[in-house]
PDB file of C-alpha atoms in Angstrom:
ATOM      1  CA  MET I 702      68.347  10.428  46.874  1.00  0.00           C
ATOM      2  CA  LEU I 703      71.182  12.944  46.954  1.00  0.00           C
ATOM      3  CA  SER I 704      74.163  11.177  45.436  1.00  0.00           C
ATOM      4  CA  ASP I 705      77.850  11.455  46.312  1.00  0.00           C
ATOM      5  CA  ALA I 706      78.214  13.493  43.125  1.00  0.00           C
ATOM      6  CA  TRP I 707      75.930  16.176  44.640  1.00  0.00           C
ATOM      7  CA  PHE I 708      78.270  16.661  47.583  1.00  0.00           C
ATOM      8  CA  ALA I 709      81.383  16.320  45.420  1.00  0.00           C
ATOM      9  CA  LEU I 710      80.186  19.154  43.212  1.00  0.00           C
ATOM     10  CA  LEU I 711      79.248  21.196  46.272  1.00  0.00           C
ATOM     11  CA  ARG I 712      82.730  20.638  47.680  1.00  0.00           C
ATOM     12  CA  ALA I 713      84.275  21.739  44.382  1.00  0.00           C
ATOM     13  CA  ALA I 714      82.126  24.860  44.434  1.00  0.00           C
ATOM     14  CA  VAL I 715      83.282  25.676  47.967  1.00  0.00           C
ATOM     15  CA  ALA I 716      86.913  25.121  46.976  1.00  0.00           C
ATOM     16  CA  ALA I 717      86.520  27.503  44.053  1.00  0.00           C
ATOM     17  CA  GLY I 718      84.799  30.089  46.214  1.00  0.00           C
ATOM     18  CA  ALA I 719      81.667  29.750  44.110  1.00  0.00           C
ATOM     19  CA  ARG I 720      79.002  32.035  45.549  1.00  0.00           C
ATOM     20  CA  ASP I 721      75.996  33.274  43.671  1.00  0.00           C
ATOM     21  CA  ARG I 722      76.853  30.883  40.853  1.00  0.00           C
ATOM     22  CA  VAL I 723      74.415  28.650  39.043  1.00  0.00           C
ATOM     23  CA  LEU I 724      75.235  24.962  39.495  1.00  0.00           C
ATOM     24  CA  THR I 725      73.693  21.795  38.096  1.00  0.00           C
ATOM     25  CA  LEU I 726      73.842  18.990  40.645  1.00  0.00           C
ATOM     26  CA  PRO I 727      73.324  15.355  39.641  1.00  0.00           C
ATOM     27  CA  THR I 728      70.994  13.349  41.874  1.00  0.00           C
ATOM     28  CA  ALA I 729      69.459   9.904  41.536  1.00  0.00           C
ATOM     29  CA  ALA I 730      66.102  11.655  40.931  1.00  0.00           C
ATOM     30  CA  GLY I 731      67.458  13.767  38.073  1.00  0.00           C
ATOM     31  CA  PRO I 732      69.574  16.927  37.786  1.00  0.00           C
ATOM     32  CA  VAL I 733      68.884  19.869  40.090  1.00  0.00           C
ATOM     33  CA  ARG I 734      69.803  23.373  38.916  1.00  0.00           C
ATOM     34  CA  LEU I 735      70.268  26.053  41.558  1.00  0.00           C
ATOM     35  CA  ARG I 736      72.017  29.254  42.492  1.00  0.00           C
ATOM     36  CA  LEU I 737      74.349  28.750  45.470  1.00  0.00           C
ATOM     37  CA  ALA I 738      73.747  31.559  47.974  1.00  0.00           C
ATOM     38  CA  SER I 739      75.821  30.427  50.977  1.00  0.00           C
ATOM     39  CA  VAL I 740      77.669  27.460  52.482  1.00  0.00           C
ATOM     40  CA  THR I 741      78.777  27.287  56.121  1.00  0.00           C
ATOM     41  CA  PHE I 742      80.043  24.506  58.394  1.00  0.00           C
ATOM     42  CA  ALA I 743      81.149  24.316  62.014  1.00  0.00           C
ATOM     43  CA  GLY I 744      84.406  22.390  61.751  1.00  0.00           C
ATOM     44  CA  GLY I 745      86.614  20.273  59.544  1.00  0.00           C
ATOM     45  CA  SER I 746      87.234  20.716  55.836  1.00  0.00           C
ATOM     46  CA  LEU I 747      85.323  19.721  52.734  1.00  0.00           C
ATOM     47  CA  LEU I 748      88.646  19.413  50.888  1.00  0.00           C
ATOM     48  CA  ARG I 749      90.469  16.747  52.927  1.00  0.00           C
ATOM     49  CA  PRO I 750      89.547  13.489  54.717  1.00  0.00           C
ATOM     50  CA  GLY I 751      87.767  13.806  58.035  1.00  0.00           C
ATOM     51  CA  ARG I 752      84.407  14.695  59.513  1.00  0.00           C
ATOM     52  CA  VAL I 753      82.615  17.955  58.818  1.00  0.00           C
ATOM     53  CA  ARG I 754      79.802  18.994  61.122  1.00  0.00           C
ATOM     54  CA  ASP I 755      76.801  21.255  60.811  1.00  0.00           C
ATOM     55  CA  VAL I 756      76.963  21.901  57.059  1.00  0.00           C
ATOM     56  CA  ARG I 757      74.364  24.489  56.016  1.00  0.00           C
ATOM     57  CA  VAL I 758      73.595  25.364  52.412  1.00  0.00           C
ATOM     58  CA  GLU I 759      71.231  28.054  51.178  1.00  0.00           C
ATOM     59  CA  ALA I 760      70.188  27.927  47.543  1.00  0.00           C
ATOM     60  CA  THR I 761      67.861  30.037  45.420  1.00  0.00           C
ATOM     61  CA  ASP I 762      66.054  29.456  42.128  1.00  0.00           C
ATOM     62  CA  VAL I 763      66.056  25.689  42.630  1.00  0.00           C
ATOM     63  CA  GLU I 764      64.810  23.868  39.524  1.00  0.00           C
ATOM     64  CA  TRP I 765      64.061  20.161  39.337  1.00  0.00           C
ATOM     65  CA  SER I 766      62.042  18.256  36.758  1.00  0.00           C
ATOM     66  CA  GLY I 767      60.536  21.463  35.372  1.00  0.00           C
ATOM     67  CA  LEU I 768      59.499  22.749  38.822  1.00  0.00           C
ATOM     68  CA  VAL I 769      60.929  25.813  40.565  1.00  0.00           C
ATOM     69  CA  VAL I 770      61.336  26.595  44.288  1.00  0.00           C
ATOM     70  CA  PRO I 771      62.548  30.159  45.014  1.00  0.00           C
ATOM     71  CA  ARG I 772      64.641  29.296  48.083  1.00  0.00           C
ATOM     72  CA  ALA I 773      65.714  26.124  49.879  1.00  0.00           C
ATOM     73  CA  HIS I 774      67.869  25.307  52.887  1.00  0.00           C
ATOM     74  CA  VAL I 775      69.889  22.109  53.352  1.00  0.00           C
ATOM     75  CA  HIS I 776      71.337  21.092  56.715  1.00  0.00           C
ATOM     76  CA  VAL I 777      73.707  18.125  57.016  1.00  0.00           C
ATOM     77  CA  ALA I 778      74.440  17.060  60.598  1.00  0.00           C
ATOM     78  CA  THR I 779      77.706  15.293  59.707  1.00  0.00           C
ATOM     79  CA  LEU I 780      79.579  14.734  56.465  1.00  0.00           C
ATOM     80  CA  ASP I 781      82.424  12.202  56.423  1.00  0.00           C
ATOM     81  CA  VAL I 782      85.038  12.872  53.735  1.00  0.00           C
ATOM     82  CA  ARG I 783      86.722   9.538  52.880  1.00  0.00           C
ATOM     83  CA  LEU I 784      90.299   8.997  51.695  1.00  0.00           C
ATOM     84  CA  THR I 785      88.875   7.913  48.341  1.00  0.00           C
ATOM     85  CA  GLY I 786      87.146  11.286  47.996  1.00  0.00           C
ATOM     86  CA  ALA I 787      83.707   9.777  48.599  1.00  0.00           C
ATOM     87  CA  LEU I 788      81.387  11.716  50.885  1.00  0.00           C
ATOM     88  CA  ASP I 789      79.061  10.091  53.414  1.00  0.00           C
ATOM     89  CA  PRO I 790      76.340  12.479  54.674  1.00  0.00           C
ATOM     90  CA  ALA I 791      74.191  11.738  57.721  1.00  0.00           C
ATOM     91  CA  GLY I 792      71.185  13.605  59.011  1.00  0.00           C
ATOM     92  CA  VAL I 793      70.181  15.566  55.908  1.00  0.00           C
ATOM     93  CA  THR I 794      67.277  18.025  56.268  1.00  0.00           C
ATOM     94  CA  VAL I 795      65.884  19.976  53.328  1.00  0.00           C
ATOM     95  CA  SER I 796      63.348  22.756  53.900  1.00  0.00           C
ATOM     96  CA  GLY I 797      61.679  25.417  51.818  1.00  0.00           C
ATOM     97  CA  THR I 798      58.370  26.802  50.623  1.00  0.00           C
ATOM     98  CA  VAL I 799      56.847  25.257  47.525  1.00  0.00           C
ATOM     99  CA  PRO I 800      54.955  28.045  45.700  1.00  0.00           C
ATOM    100  CA  LEU I 801      51.285  27.578  44.868  1.00  0.00           C
ATOM    101  CA  PRO I 802      51.924  27.306  41.078  1.00  0.00           C
ATOM    102  CA  THR I 803      54.442  24.514  41.740  1.00  0.00           C
ATOM    103  CA  VAL I 804      51.983  22.667  43.999  1.00  0.00           C
ATOM    104  CA  GLN I 805      49.387  23.070  41.261  1.00  0.00           C
ATOM    105  CA  ALA I 806      51.828  21.669  38.690  1.00  0.00           C
ATOM    106  CA  LEU I 807      52.514  18.650  40.906  1.00  0.00           C
ATOM    107  CA  LEU I 808      48.794  18.131  41.408  1.00  0.00           C
ATOM    108  CA  ALA I 809      48.205  18.389  37.666  1.00  0.00           C
ATOM    109  CA  ARG I 810      50.884  15.747  37.019  1.00  0.00           C
ATOM    110  CA  SER I 811      49.176  13.257  39.312  1.00  0.00           C
ATOM    111  CA  ARG I 812      45.535  14.160  38.597  1.00  0.00           C
ATOM    112  CA  GLY I 813      45.529  15.818  35.193  1.00  0.00           C
ATOM    113  CA  ALA I 814      44.134  19.324  34.781  1.00  0.00           C
ATOM    114  CA  THR I 815      40.781  18.641  36.494  1.00  0.00           C
ATOM    115  CA  LEU I 816      41.578  20.236  39.882  1.00  0.00           C
ATOM    116  CA  ARG I 817      42.713  23.777  40.703  1.00  0.00           C
ATOM    117  CA  LEU I 818      44.309  24.608  44.046  1.00  0.00           C
ATOM    118  CA  GLY I 819      43.776  27.957  45.785  1.00  0.00           C
ATOM    119  CA  PHE I 820      43.182  29.575  49.162  1.00  0.00           C
ATOM    120  CA  THR I 821      39.968  30.737  50.852  1.00  0.00           C
ATOM    121  CA  ASP I 822      40.229  32.549  54.196  1.00  0.00           C
ATOM    122  CA  GLY I 823      43.798  31.261  54.452  1.00  0.00           C
ATOM    123  CA  ALA I 824      42.797  27.602  53.983  1.00  0.00           C
ATOM    124  CA  PRO I 825      43.839  25.583  50.913  1.00  0.00           C
ATOM    125  CA  VAL I 826      40.900  24.565  48.733  1.00  0.00           C
ATOM    126  CA  VAL I 827      40.500  22.682  45.470  1.00  0.00           C
ATOM    127  CA  ARG I 828      37.942  23.410  42.783  1.00  0.00           C
ATOM    128  CA  TRP I 829      37.083  21.575  39.615  1.00  0.00           C
ATOM    129  CA  SER I 830      38.523  23.376  36.582  1.00  0.00           C
ATOM    130  CA  ARG I 831      35.298  23.062  34.614  1.00  0.00           C
ATOM    131  CA  ALA I 832      33.247  24.663  37.415  1.00  0.00           C
ATOM    132  CA  PRO I 833      35.537  27.174  39.163  1.00  0.00           C
ATOM    133  CA  ARG I 834      32.608  28.970  40.859  1.00  0.00           C
ATOM    134  CA  ALA I 835      31.071  25.806  42.238  1.00  0.00           C
ATOM    135  CA  VAL I 836      31.466  24.460  45.781  1.00  0.00           C
ATOM    136  CA  ALA I 837      35.101  24.248  46.867  1.00  0.00           C
ATOM    137  CA  LEU I 838      36.650  21.412  48.814  1.00  0.00           C
ATOM    138  CA  GLU I 839      38.816  22.542  51.723  1.00  0.00           C
ATOM    139  CA  VAL I 840      41.820  20.253  52.084  1.00  0.00           C
ATOM    140  CA  ARG I 841      44.575  19.684  54.609  1.00  0.00           C
ATOM    141  CA  PRO I 842      48.068  18.614  53.466  1.00  0.00           C
ATOM    142  CA  GLU I 843      49.201  15.528  55.360  1.00  0.00           C
ATOM    143  CA  VAL I 844      51.871  12.877  55.262  1.00  0.00           C
ATOM    144  CA  ASP I 845      51.206   9.176  54.742  1.00  0.00           C
ATOM    145  CA  ASP I 846      52.808   6.195  53.006  1.00  0.00           C
ATOM    146  CA  ALA I 847      52.228   7.848  49.604  1.00  0.00           C
ATOM    147  CA  GLY I 848      54.124  10.984  50.652  1.00  0.00           C
ATOM    148  CA  LEU I 849      52.347  14.342  50.638  1.00  0.00           C
ATOM    149  CA  VAL I 850      48.576  13.860  50.268  1.00  0.00           C
ATOM    150  CA  LEU I 851      45.524  16.122  50.396  1.00  0.00           C
ATOM    151  CA  ARG I 852      42.720  15.153  52.791  1.00  0.00           C
ATOM    152  CA  ALA I 853      39.261  16.712  52.443  1.00  0.00           C
ATOM    153  CA  VAL I 854      38.063  18.401  55.650  1.00  0.00           C
ATOM    154  CA  ALA I 855      35.156  20.687  54.607  1.00  0.00           C
ATOM    155  CA  LEU I 856      32.937  21.963  51.812  1.00  0.00           C
ATOM    156  CA  ARG I 857      32.863  25.721  51.133  1.00  0.00           C
ATOM    157  CA  SER I 858      30.313  27.764  49.223  1.00  0.00           C
ATOM    158  CA  ARG I 859      30.613  31.545  49.374  1.00  0.00           C
ATOM    159  CA  ARG I 860      30.836  32.268  53.126  1.00  0.00           C
ATOM    160  CA  ARG I 861      29.411  28.962  54.330  1.00  0.00           C
ATOM    161  CA  ARG I 862      31.485  26.018  55.512  1.00  0.00           C
ATOM    162  CA  TRP I 863      30.341  22.444  56.210  1.00  0.00           C
ATOM    163  CA  ARG I 864      32.734  20.117  58.030  1.00  0.00           C
ATOM    164  CA  LEU I 865      33.168  16.653  56.578  1.00  0.00           C
ATOM    165  CA  PRO I 866      33.451  13.423  58.611  1.00  0.00           C
ATOM    166  CA  ALA I 867      36.849  12.969  60.235  1.00  0.00           C
ATOM    167  CA  ARG I 868      39.470  10.755  58.628  1.00  0.00           C
ATOM    168  CA  LEU I 869      38.119  10.612  55.115  1.00  0.00           C
ATOM    169  CA  PRO I 870      40.624   8.918  52.804  1.00  0.00           C
ATOM    170  CA  PRO I 871      43.042  11.194  50.906  1.00  0.00           C
ATOM    171  CA  LEU I 872      41.951  12.553  47.566  1.00  0.00           C
ATOM    172  CA  PRO I 873      42.600   9.842  44.963  1.00  0.00           C
ATOM    173  CA  GLY I 874      45.809  10.474  43.081  1.00  0.00           C
ATOM    174  CA  SER I 875      46.969  13.281  45.384  1.00  0.00           C
ATOM    175  CA  GLY I 876      50.006  11.393  46.672  1.00  0.00           C
ATOM    176  CA  LEU I 877      53.215  13.157  45.628  1.00  0.00           C
ATOM    177  CA  PRO I 878      56.332  10.943  45.653  1.00  0.00           C
ATOM    178  CA  LEU I 879      59.337  12.000  47.713  1.00  0.00           C
ATOM    179  CA  PRO I 880      63.027  11.699  46.771  1.00  0.00           C
ATOM    180  CA  GLY I 881      64.396   8.285  47.680  1.00  0.00           C
ATOM    181  CA  GLY I 882      65.492   7.911  51.288  1.00  0.00           C
ATOM    182  CA  PHE I 883      63.708  11.074  52.471  1.00  0.00           C
ATOM    183  CA  ARG I 884      60.628  11.290  54.634  1.00  0.00           C
ATOM    184  CA  LEU I 885      58.350  14.289  54.908  1.00  0.00           C
ATOM    185  CA  GLU I 886      58.556  15.603  58.461  1.00  0.00           C
ATOM    186  CA  ASP I 887      56.368  18.671  58.256  1.00  0.00           C
ATOM    187  CA  VAL I 888      54.024  20.424  55.846  1.00  0.00           C
ATOM    188  CA  VAL I 889      52.281  23.710  56.621  1.00  0.00           C
ATOM    189  CA  PRO I 890      50.034  25.753  54.287  1.00  0.00           C
ATOM    190  CA  CYS I 891      51.076  29.406  54.018  1.00  0.00           C
ATOM    191  CA  ASP I 892      49.908  32.430  52.050  1.00  0.00           C
ATOM    192  CA  ASP I 893      52.110  31.802  49.012  1.00  0.00           C
ATOM    193  CA  GLY I 894      52.311  28.013  48.964  1.00  0.00           C
ATOM    194  CA  VAL I 895      53.225  25.095  51.223  1.00  0.00           C
ATOM    195  CA  ALA I 896      56.201  25.040  53.592  1.00  0.00           C
ATOM    196  CA  VAL I 897      57.773  21.573  53.704  1.00  0.00           C
ATOM    197  CA  ARG I 898      60.627  19.888  55.547  1.00  0.00           C
ATOM    198  CA  LEU I 899      62.219  16.629  54.375  1.00  0.00           C
ATOM    199  CA  HIS I 900      64.672  14.504  56.361  1.00  0.00           C
ATOM    200  CA  ARG I 901      66.955  11.594  55.585  1.00  0.00           C
ATOM    201  CA  PRO I 902      68.816   9.898  58.469  1.00  0.00           C
TER     202      PRO I 902
END
């Protein structure tokens, strides 16, 4: 979960005119290091009590727990600045593209080094590390109670493709936990990774 300290540090960065600076932001899930590219908001002030609307943050080189995302966008619908200095965000959406090596690293953390993720004809596939030329398993990223999971949809061998029965269970151990309080709203495979969007009311 993004803590008050995250927004307090962001507010301090805005006050100091910090652009293109590397910041380390404390969160309940561990520190996040990023380069602040831009901060905009529609009304109000981050420096005095009141309500700030439509806060948009663009960050690059986002690092968390040894993983790197090249670019991320954060949108906060409203941010209440209290007299005490505490900040109360509502409607937080985080979006970005998780590169293939990062997805592979996450998969390796949950499954070990037995599976390798790649793309065939634009579709994400997994292969067993010990037999990289063997039949590949085409997967579809989905969202369930475990977070982001991979569901098998077809077998691929060279140019042949065999569809698997609908609604097979997710691959064991493929569930990737989400930051506390967030839910995964969308996940779309793309050429260089997986585009994701998280939301917290």
